[in-house]
PDB file of C-alpha atoms in Angstrom:
ATOM      1  CA  UNK A  78      16.654   3.840 -19.366  1.00 49.00           C
ATOM      2  CA  UNK A  79      17.076   3.731 -15.582  1.00 53.00           C
ATOM      3  CA  UNK A  80      15.893   0.478 -14.018  1.00 66.00           C
ATOM      4  CA  UNK A  81      15.782   1.799 -10.456  1.00 75.00           C
ATOM      5  CA  UNK A  82      15.232   5.309  -9.231  1.00 82.00           C
ATOM      6  CA  UNK A  83      15.327   6.140  -5.533  1.00 87.00           C
ATOM      7  CA  UNK A  84      14.691   9.530  -4.044  1.00 90.00           C
ATOM      8  CA  UNK A  85      14.175  11.032  -0.622  1.00 93.00           C
ATOM      9  CA  UNK A  86      12.066  13.949   0.510  1.00 93.00           C
ATOM     10  CA  UNK A  87      11.250  15.537   3.870  1.00 94.00           C
ATOM     11  CA  UNK A  88       7.760  14.626   5.055  1.00 92.00           C
ATOM     12  CA  UNK A  89       7.285  18.132   6.488  1.00 91.00           C
ATOM     13  CA  UNK A  90       4.700  16.813   8.940  1.00 92.00           C
ATOM     14  CA  UNK A  91       4.936  15.716  12.547  1.00 95.00           C
ATOM     15  CA  UNK A  92       4.899  11.923  12.692  1.00 96.00           C
ATOM     16  CA  UNK A  93       4.728   9.767  15.811  1.00 97.00           C
ATOM     17  CA  UNK A  94       5.067   6.031  16.448  1.00 97.00           C
ATOM     18  CA  UNK A  95       3.194   4.182  19.171  1.00 97.00           C
ATOM     19  CA  UNK A  96       4.274   0.804  20.524  1.00 97.00           C
ATOM     20  CA  UNK A  97       3.521  -1.065  23.731  1.00 95.00           C
ATOM     21  CA  UNK A  98       1.019   1.597  24.750  1.00 93.00           C
ATOM     22  CA  UNK A  99       3.561   4.426  24.638  1.00 97.00           C
ATOM     23  CA  UNK A 100       5.026   6.919  22.181  1.00 97.00           C
ATOM     24  CA  UNK A 101       8.460   5.732  21.098  1.00 98.00           C
ATOM     25  CA  UNK A 102       9.193   8.267  18.338  1.00 98.00           C
ATOM     26  CA  UNK A 103       8.058  11.825  17.760  1.00 98.00           C
ATOM     27  CA  UNK A 104       9.574  13.925  14.989  1.00 97.00           C
ATOM     28  CA  UNK A 105       8.992  16.873  12.712  1.00 96.00           C
ATOM     29  CA  UNK A 106      12.037  15.888  10.653  1.00 97.00           C
ATOM     30  CA  UNK A 107      11.018  12.568   9.113  1.00 97.00           C
ATOM     31  CA  UNK A 108      12.587  11.701   5.777  1.00 96.00           C
ATOM     32  CA  UNK A 109      10.609   9.594   3.285  1.00 95.00           C
ATOM     33  CA  UNK A 110      12.370   7.082   1.059  1.00 94.00           C
ATOM     34  CA  UNK A 111      10.749   6.286  -2.272  1.00 89.00           C
ATOM     35  CA  UNK A 112      11.991   3.237  -4.141  1.00 86.00           C
ATOM     36  CA  UNK A 113      10.586   0.920  -6.833  1.00 78.00           C
ATOM     37  CA  UNK A 114       8.196  -1.765  -5.652  1.00 72.00           C
ATOM     38  CA  UNK A 115       7.731  -0.336  -2.154  1.00 79.00           C
ATOM     39  CA  UNK A 116       5.453   2.119  -0.466  1.00 82.00           C
ATOM     40  CA  UNK A 117       7.101   5.234   1.038  1.00 89.00           C
ATOM     41  CA  UNK A 118       9.159   4.431   4.131  1.00 94.00           C
ATOM     42  CA  UNK A 119       9.545   6.929   6.986  1.00 96.00           C
ATOM     43  CA  UNK A 120      13.001   7.387   8.544  1.00 98.00           C
ATOM     44  CA  UNK A 121      13.279   9.064  11.952  1.00 98.00           C
ATOM     45  CA  UNK A 122      16.338  10.865  13.353  1.00 98.00           C
ATOM     46  CA  UNK A 123      17.867   8.843  16.194  1.00 97.00           C
ATOM     47  CA  UNK A 124      17.543  11.902  18.425  1.00 97.00           C
ATOM     48  CA  UNK A 125      13.727  11.806  18.041  1.00 98.00           C
ATOM     49  CA  UNK A 126      13.432   8.216  19.291  1.00 98.00           C
ATOM     50  CA  UNK A 127      12.908   7.511  22.992  1.00 97.00           C
ATOM     51  CA  UNK A 128      16.074   6.331  24.774  1.00 96.00           C
ATOM     52  CA  UNK A 129      16.204   2.587  25.381  1.00 95.00           C
ATOM     53  CA  UNK A 130      13.731   1.819  22.592  1.00 97.00           C
ATOM     54  CA  UNK A 131      16.237   0.230  20.193  1.00 97.00           C
ATOM     55  CA  UNK A 132      18.320  -2.836  20.952  1.00 97.00           C
ATOM     56  CA  UNK A 133      20.704  -3.796  18.160  1.00 96.00           C
ATOM     57  CA  UNK A 134      20.569  -7.442  17.039  1.00 96.00           C
ATOM     58  CA  UNK A 135      23.253  -9.494  15.339  1.00 95.00           C
ATOM     59  CA  UNK A 136      21.141  -9.764  12.214  1.00 95.00           C
ATOM     60  CA  UNK A 137      22.125  -7.674   9.185  1.00 95.00           C
ATOM     61  CA  UNK A 138      20.951  -7.529   5.593  1.00 95.00           C
ATOM     62  CA  UNK A 139      22.105  -5.870   2.396  1.00 94.00           C
ATOM     63  CA  UNK A 140      19.985  -3.195   0.762  1.00 93.00           C
ATOM     64  CA  UNK A 141      20.322  -3.136  -3.022  1.00 89.00           C
ATOM     65  CA  UNK A 142      21.185   0.576  -3.082  1.00 91.00           C
ATOM     66  CA  UNK A 143      21.837   1.672   0.499  1.00 94.00           C
ATOM     67  CA  UNK A 144      24.287  -0.964   1.634  1.00 94.00           C
ATOM     68  CA  UNK A 145      24.651  -2.853   4.892  1.00 96.00           C
ATOM     69  CA  UNK A 146      21.573  -2.681   7.105  1.00 97.00           C
ATOM     70  CA  UNK A 147      21.480  -3.337  10.848  1.00 97.00           C
ATOM     71  CA  UNK A 148      18.284  -4.509  12.548  1.00 97.00           C
ATOM     72  CA  UNK A 149      16.915  -3.707  15.995  1.00 97.00           C
ATOM     73  CA  UNK A 150      14.547  -5.187  18.496  1.00 97.00           C
ATOM     74  CA  UNK A 151      12.082  -2.486  19.504  1.00 98.00           C
ATOM     75  CA  UNK A 152      11.256  -2.422  23.228  1.00 97.00           C
ATOM     76  CA  UNK A 153       8.671  -0.546  25.277  1.00 96.00           C
ATOM     77  CA  UNK A 154       8.018  -1.743  28.805  1.00 93.00           C
ATOM     78  CA  UNK A 155       7.272  -5.451  28.647  1.00 94.00           C
ATOM     79  CA  UNK A 156       6.610  -5.334  24.904  1.00 96.00           C
ATOM     80  CA  UNK A 157       9.172  -6.145  22.223  1.00 96.00           C
ATOM     81  CA  UNK A 158       9.248  -6.570  18.446  1.00 96.00           C
ATOM     82  CA  UNK A 159      12.147  -8.557  16.992  1.00 95.00           C
ATOM     83  CA  UNK A 160      13.493  -6.817  13.883  1.00 94.00           C
ATOM     84  CA  UNK A 161      10.985  -4.049  14.440  1.00 96.00           C
ATOM     85  CA  UNK A 162      13.340  -1.361  13.111  1.00 97.00           C
ATOM     86  CA  UNK A 163      16.380  -1.005  10.896  1.00 97.00           C
ATOM     87  CA  UNK A 164      19.180   1.407  10.022  1.00 97.00           C
ATOM     88  CA  UNK A 165      21.549   1.613   7.047  1.00 97.00           C
ATOM     89  CA  UNK A 166      25.061   1.692   8.508  1.00 95.00           C
ATOM     90  CA  UNK A 167      27.331   1.758   5.445  1.00 94.00           C
ATOM     91  CA  UNK A 168      25.673   4.315   3.228  1.00 95.00           C
ATOM     92  CA  UNK A 169      27.042   5.418  -0.162  1.00 93.00           C
ATOM     93  CA  UNK A 170      27.849   9.095  -0.500  1.00 93.00           C
ATOM     94  CA  UNK A 171      24.700   9.921  -2.438  1.00 91.00           C
ATOM     95  CA  UNK A 172      22.536   8.709   0.459  1.00 93.00           C
ATOM     96  CA  UNK A 173      24.198  10.573   3.315  1.00 94.00           C
ATOM     97  CA  UNK A 174      20.826  12.085   4.315  1.00 94.00           C
ATOM     98  CA  UNK A 175      19.978   8.726   5.918  1.00 96.00           C
ATOM     99  CA  UNK A 176      22.889   8.828   8.339  1.00 96.00           C
ATOM    100  CA  UNK A 177      21.715   8.290  11.941  1.00 97.00           C
ATOM    101  CA  UNK A 178      18.141   7.599  10.842  1.00 98.00           C
ATOM    102  CA  UNK A 179      15.942   4.638  11.747  1.00 98.00           C
ATOM    103  CA  UNK A 180      12.873   3.167  10.061  1.00 97.00           C
ATOM    104  CA  UNK A 181      10.241   1.175  11.928  1.00 97.00           C
ATOM    105  CA  UNK A 182       8.531  -1.914  10.497  1.00 94.00           C
ATOM    106  CA  UNK A 183       4.983  -0.660   9.967  1.00 91.00           C
ATOM    107  CA  UNK A 184       3.125  -3.951  10.740  1.00 88.00           C
ATOM    108  CA  UNK A 185       5.142  -4.501  13.925  1.00 93.00           C
ATOM    109  CA  UNK A 186       4.233  -1.183  15.538  1.00 95.00           C
ATOM    110  CA  UNK A 187       0.913  -0.427  17.228  1.00 95.00           C
ATOM    111  CA  UNK A 188       0.236   2.636  15.088  1.00 93.00           C
ATOM    112  CA  UNK A 189       1.681   5.629  13.257  1.00 94.00           C
ATOM    113  CA  UNK A 190       0.234   9.127  13.606  1.00 94.00           C
ATOM    114  CA  UNK A 191       0.488  12.494  11.912  1.00 92.00           C
ATOM    115  CA  UNK A 192      -0.252  14.913  14.733  1.00 94.00           C
ATOM    116  CA  UNK A 193      -3.191  13.240  16.546  1.00 93.00           C
ATOM    117  CA  UNK A 194      -4.654  11.318  13.596  1.00 88.00           C
ATOM    118  CA  UNK A 195      -3.762   7.747  12.850  1.00 88.00           C
ATOM    119  CA  UNK A 196      -2.187   7.056   9.460  1.00 86.00           C
ATOM    120  CA  UNK A 197      -3.010   3.600   8.137  1.00 80.00           C
ATOM    121  CA  UNK A 198      -1.286   1.466   5.530  1.00 78.00           C
ATOM    122  CA  UNK A 199       1.939   3.409   5.067  1.00 81.00           C
ATOM    123  CA  UNK A 200       3.345   6.926   5.168  1.00 84.00           C
ATOM    124  CA  UNK A 201       1.369   9.265   2.924  1.00 77.00           C
ATOM    125  CA  UNK A 202       2.773   9.885  -0.543  1.00 79.00           C
ATOM    126  CA  UNK A 203       2.151  13.532  -1.392  1.00 78.00           C
ATOM    127  CA  UNK A 204       2.478  12.726  -5.110  1.00 80.00           C
ATOM    128  CA  UNK A 205      -0.070   9.928  -5.149  1.00 85.00           C
ATOM    129  CA  UNK A 206      -3.161  10.669  -7.211  1.00 90.00           C
ATOM    130  CA  UNK A 207      -6.322   8.799  -8.170  1.00 94.00           C
ATOM    131  CA  UNK A 208      -8.712   9.840 -10.926  1.00 96.00           C
ATOM    132  CA  UNK A 209     -11.911   7.990 -11.828  1.00 97.00           C
ATOM    133  CA  UNK A 210     -13.568   8.410 -15.213  1.00 96.00           C
ATOM    134  CA  UNK A 211     -16.809   7.139 -16.731  1.00 96.00           C
ATOM    135  CA  UNK A 212     -16.422   5.552 -20.174  1.00 96.00           C
ATOM    136  CA  UNK A 213     -18.472   3.743 -22.836  1.00 96.00           C
ATOM    137  CA  UNK A 214     -15.676   1.350 -23.824  1.00 96.00           C
ATOM    138  CA  UNK A 215     -16.398  -2.358 -23.958  1.00 98.00           C
ATOM    139  CA  UNK A 216     -14.961  -4.591 -21.222  1.00 98.00           C
ATOM    140  CA  UNK A 217     -15.461  -8.358 -21.318  1.00 98.00           C
ATOM    141  CA  UNK A 218     -14.211 -10.784 -18.660  1.00 98.00           C
ATOM    142  CA  UNK A 219     -13.953 -14.523 -19.375  1.00 98.00           C
ATOM    143  CA  UNK A 220     -12.708 -17.550 -17.508  1.00 97.00           C
ATOM    144  CA  UNK A 221     -12.254 -20.544 -19.754  1.00 95.00           C
ATOM    145  CA  UNK A 222     -15.420 -20.668 -21.876  1.00 94.00           C
ATOM    146  CA  UNK A 223     -17.608 -18.654 -19.504  1.00 97.00           C
ATOM    147  CA  UNK A 224     -18.364 -14.946 -19.746  1.00 98.00           C
ATOM    148  CA  UNK A 225     -18.092 -13.554 -16.220  1.00 98.00           C
ATOM    149  CA  UNK A 226     -18.804  -9.891 -16.971  1.00 98.00           C
ATOM    150  CA  UNK A 227     -19.659  -7.774 -19.967  1.00 98.00           C
ATOM    151  CA  UNK A 228     -20.283  -4.039 -19.971  1.00 98.00           C
ATOM    152  CA  UNK A 229     -20.137  -0.842 -21.982  1.00 97.00           C
ATOM    153  CA  UNK A 230     -20.364   1.353 -18.895  1.00 97.00           C
ATOM    154  CA  UNK A 231     -17.300   0.624 -16.755  1.00 97.00           C
ATOM    155  CA  UNK A 232     -15.482   3.106 -14.569  1.00 97.00           C
ATOM    156  CA  UNK A 233     -11.741   3.357 -15.111  1.00 96.00           C
ATOM    157  CA  UNK A 234      -9.531   4.163 -12.141  1.00 96.00           C
ATOM    158  CA  UNK A 235      -6.181   5.797 -12.864  1.00 93.00           C
ATOM    159  CA  UNK A 236      -3.728   5.551  -9.959  1.00 90.00           C
ATOM    160  CA  UNK A 237      -0.217   6.952  -9.868  1.00 83.00           C
ATOM    161  CA  UNK A 238       2.317   4.401 -11.070  1.00 76.00           C
ATOM    162  CA  UNK A 239      -0.155   1.596 -11.761  1.00 82.00           C
ATOM    163  CA  UNK A 240      -2.025   0.264 -14.753  1.00 86.00           C
ATOM    164  CA  UNK A 241      -5.594   1.531 -15.222  1.00 92.00           C
ATOM    165  CA  UNK A 242      -8.147  -0.617 -13.406  1.00 95.00           C
ATOM    166  CA  UNK A 243     -11.589  -1.219 -14.872  1.00 97.00           C
ATOM    167  CA  UNK A 244     -14.492  -1.435 -12.416  1.00 98.00           C
ATOM    168  CA  UNK A 245     -17.803  -3.029 -13.379  1.00 98.00           C
ATOM    169  CA  UNK A 246     -21.217  -2.692 -11.771  1.00 98.00           C
ATOM    170  CA  UNK A 247     -22.624  -5.924 -10.339  1.00 98.00           C
ATOM    171  CA  UNK A 248     -25.624  -5.727 -12.679  1.00 98.00           C
ATOM    172  CA  UNK A 249     -23.212  -6.514 -15.530  1.00 98.00           C
ATOM    173  CA  UNK A 250     -21.549  -9.436 -13.736  1.00 98.00           C
ATOM    174  CA  UNK A 251     -22.564 -13.073 -13.431  1.00 98.00           C
ATOM    175  CA  UNK A 252     -22.184 -13.041  -9.651  1.00 97.00           C
ATOM    176  CA  UNK A 253     -22.780 -16.795  -9.430  1.00 98.00           C
ATOM    177  CA  UNK A 254     -19.226 -17.146 -10.773  1.00 98.00           C
ATOM    178  CA  UNK A 255     -17.744 -15.203  -7.851  1.00 98.00           C
ATOM    179  CA  UNK A 256     -16.801 -16.991  -4.642  1.00 98.00           C
ATOM    180  CA  UNK A 257     -16.056 -14.622  -1.760  1.00 97.00           C
ATOM    181  CA  UNK A 258     -12.916 -15.489   0.220  1.00 96.00           C
ATOM    182  CA  UNK A 259     -11.685 -14.376   3.626  1.00 93.00           C
ATOM    183  CA  UNK A 260      -8.565 -12.709   2.194  1.00 89.00           C
ATOM    184  CA  UNK A 261      -8.576  -8.919   2.555  1.00 88.00           C
ATOM    185  CA  UNK A 262      -6.052  -6.170   1.931  1.00 85.00           C
ATOM    186  CA  UNK A 263      -5.994  -2.498   2.827  1.00 83.00           C
ATOM    187  CA  UNK A 264      -5.251   0.524   0.660  1.00 85.00           C
ATOM    188  CA  UNK A 265      -4.606   3.831   2.453  1.00 82.00           C
ATOM    189  CA  UNK A 266      -6.205   5.669  -0.474  1.00 87.00           C
ATOM    190  CA  UNK A 267      -9.220   3.448  -1.224  1.00 92.00           C
ATOM    191  CA  UNK A 268      -9.995   1.475   1.932  1.00 88.00           C
ATOM    192  CA  UNK A 269     -10.579  -2.190   2.785  1.00 89.00           C
ATOM    193  CA  UNK A 270     -10.560  -4.552  -0.195  1.00 93.00           C
ATOM    194  CA  UNK A 271     -12.383  -7.897  -0.444  1.00 95.00           C
ATOM    195  CA  UNK A 272     -11.532 -10.647  -2.926  1.00 97.00           C
ATOM    196  CA  UNK A 273     -13.195 -13.381  -4.979  1.00 98.00           C
ATOM    197  CA  UNK A 274     -12.133 -16.627  -6.594  1.00 98.00           C
ATOM    198  CA  UNK A 275     -13.553 -17.543  -9.985  1.00 98.00           C
ATOM    199  CA  UNK A 276     -13.473 -21.302 -10.174  1.00 96.00           C
ATOM    200  CA  UNK A 277      -9.834 -22.320 -10.038  1.00 97.00           C
ATOM    201  CA  UNK A 278      -8.711 -18.727 -10.707  1.00 97.00           C
ATOM    202  CA  UNK A 279      -7.734 -17.617  -7.213  1.00 96.00           C
ATOM    203  CA  UNK A 280      -8.124 -13.980  -6.109  1.00 96.00           C
ATOM    204  CA  UNK A 281      -9.184 -13.119  -9.633  1.00 97.00           C
ATOM    205  CA  UNK A 282     -11.485 -10.242  -8.664  1.00 98.00           C
ATOM    206  CA  UNK A 283     -11.784  -7.663  -5.929  1.00 97.00           C
ATOM    207  CA  UNK A 284     -14.132  -5.011  -4.617  1.00 98.00           C
ATOM    208  CA  UNK A 285     -13.982  -2.072  -2.234  1.00 96.00           C
ATOM    209  CA  UNK A 286     -17.406  -2.661  -0.720  1.00 95.00           C
ATOM    210  CA  UNK A 287     -17.309   0.709   1.080  1.00 94.00           C
ATOM    211  CA  UNK A 288     -14.553   2.732  -0.552  1.00 94.00           C
ATOM    212  CA  UNK A 289     -13.328   5.972   1.009  1.00 91.00           C
ATOM    213  CA  UNK A 290     -15.337   9.063   0.182  1.00 90.00           C
ATOM    214  CA  UNK A 291     -12.820  10.453  -2.299  1.00 90.00           C
ATOM    215  CA  UNK A 292     -13.121   7.307  -4.436  1.00 96.00           C
ATOM    216  CA  UNK A 293     -16.679   6.429  -3.471  1.00 96.00           C
ATOM    217  CA  UNK A 294     -17.701   5.961  -7.095  1.00 97.00           C
ATOM    218  CA  UNK A 295     -16.092   2.502  -7.085  1.00 98.00           C
ATOM    219  CA  UNK A 296     -17.881   1.339  -3.926  1.00 97.00           C
ATOM    220  CA  UNK A 297     -19.215  -2.226  -4.388  1.00 97.00           C
ATOM    221  CA  UNK A 298     -18.077  -2.350  -8.017  1.00 98.00           C
ATOM    222  CA  UNK A 299     -15.828  -5.237  -9.051  1.00 98.00           C
ATOM    223  CA  UNK A 300     -12.499  -5.227 -10.875  1.00 98.00           C
ATOM    224  CA  UNK A 301     -10.767  -8.232 -12.421  1.00 98.00           C
ATOM    225  CA  UNK A 302      -7.091  -9.180 -12.543  1.00 95.00           C
ATOM    226  CA  UNK A 303      -6.043  -9.463 -16.213  1.00 95.00           C
ATOM    227  CA  UNK A 304      -3.075 -11.670 -15.353  1.00 92.00           C
ATOM    228  CA  UNK A 305      -5.430 -14.270 -13.817  1.00 95.00           C
ATOM    229  CA  UNK A 306      -8.562 -14.180 -15.990  1.00 97.00           C
ATOM    230  CA  UNK A 307      -9.100 -13.093 -19.585  1.00 97.00           C
ATOM    231  CA  UNK A 308     -10.024  -9.387 -19.733  1.00 98.00           C
ATOM    232  CA  UNK A 309     -10.491  -7.533 -23.013  1.00 97.00           C
ATOM    233  CA  UNK A 310     -10.892  -3.807 -23.616  1.00 97.00           C
ATOM    234  CA  UNK A 311     -12.541  -3.004 -26.942  1.00 97.00           C
ATOM    235  CA  UNK A 312     -11.555  -6.480 -28.097  1.00 96.00           C
ATOM    236  CA  UNK A 313      -7.877  -6.230 -27.060  1.00 96.00           C
ATOM    237  CA  UNK A 314      -6.614  -8.444 -24.257  1.00 96.00           C
ATOM    238  CA  UNK A 315      -5.318  -6.517 -21.262  1.00 94.00           C
ATOM    239  CA  UNK A 316      -2.006  -7.417 -19.681  1.00 89.00           C
ATOM    240  CA  UNK A 317      -0.192  -5.688 -16.828  1.00 78.00           C
ATOM    241  CA  UNK A 318       3.087  -4.150 -17.841  1.00 71.00           C
ATOM    242  CA  UNK A 319       6.216  -5.097 -15.844  1.00 63.00           C
ATOM    243  CA  UNK A 320       6.530  -3.063 -12.667  1.00 53.00           C
ATOM    244  CA  UNK A 321       2.811  -2.322 -12.362  1.00 58.00           C
ATOM    245  CA  UNK A 322       1.922  -5.136 -10.012  1.00 58.00           C
ATOM    246  CA  UNK A 323       0.463  -3.950  -6.716  1.00 56.00           C
ATOM    247  CA  UNK A 324       2.116  -5.225  -3.517  1.00 56.00           C
ATOM    248  CA  UNK A 325      -0.887  -5.458  -1.178  1.00 56.00           C
ATOM    249  CA  UNK A 326      -0.800  -5.742   2.573  1.00 52.00           C
ATOM    250  CA  UNK A 327      -3.382  -6.527   5.224  1.00 55.00           C
ATOM    251  CA  UNK A 328      -5.010  -4.094   7.632  1.00 53.00           C
ATOM    252  CA  UNK A 329      -2.687  -2.487  10.167  1.00 56.00           C
ATOM    253  CA  UNK A 330      -2.153  -4.067  13.559  1.00 56.00           C
ATOM    254  CA  UNK A 331      -4.872  -3.192  16.105  1.00 59.00           C
ATOM    255  CA  UNK A 332      -6.840  -1.260  13.475  1.00 54.00           C
ATOM    256  CA  UNK A 333     -10.414  -0.837  14.693  1.00 55.00           C
ATOM    257  CA  UNK A 334     -13.499  -1.073  12.522  1.00 48.00           C
ATOM    258  CA  UNK A 335     -14.098   2.646  13.015  1.00 52.00           C
ATOM    259  CA  UNK A 336     -10.573   3.533  11.903  1.00 52.00           C
ATOM    260  CA  UNK A 337     -10.810   1.251   8.865  1.00 50.00           C
ATOM    261  CA  UNK A 338     -14.075   2.915   7.861  1.00 49.00           C
ATOM    262  CA  UNK A 339     -12.854   6.522   7.967  1.00 47.00           C
ATOM    263  CA  UNK A 340     -13.932   8.319   4.799  1.00 41.00           C
ATOM    264  CA  UNK A 341     -10.671   9.967   3.772  1.00 42.00           C
ATOM    265  CA  UNK A 342      -9.773  11.822   0.635  1.00 38.00           C
ATOM    266  CA  UNK A 343      -7.308   9.853  -1.517  1.00 34.00           C
TER     267      UNK A 343
END
């Protein structure tokens, strides 16, 4: 069984990068890299990047599959981002498509666009899918000796590549056990996510208070992390399988409230 599978595919959409108040990259020939444990990464042809934008640094790193990687400072006017972009400079033969291509660090840039619409979170994965189903299965959540939630009417969210997530209405939750925290993450397919501690179980639950329209059925419902608190499904304890852990990230740089609240399809 293969432990790592990488593949590349043309985005087939115009993508632009904005930094320092100006457009620094504009391409209809972006190549997406898909690899385990990472969101899709967009690679731009060097010829589609504004001259003078990239300044090579002395820093290099080693990519597990793509070899030696050189890092750049990205410059635009008086603005700069150290290690804001990178390029693989000693590619194996099977990855020759990435020759003379550069990827930009998403959090370091002002924004990424497809045509004139801002893309938040990461480059869109055309194979990503979310399905939500109503079920009558029994879900019970415990922390130590306390029942936190118990329901026979959860919603189950199936998301490409990840374990099913079970969402519970607040009427079936002992909300006095939930302590809201300031920590938030952003999902390009579901929206802005808020988190809760349960006693000493940190970030044990989360909720998309206003989920995007396409997944609006989970809005203000709560899901619980089975690797942090005890969650059973029809009496069987749930555990995440290896490789199904989500790698969350915060909202994009300079993302406005209006842009965060866009009701997009997943």
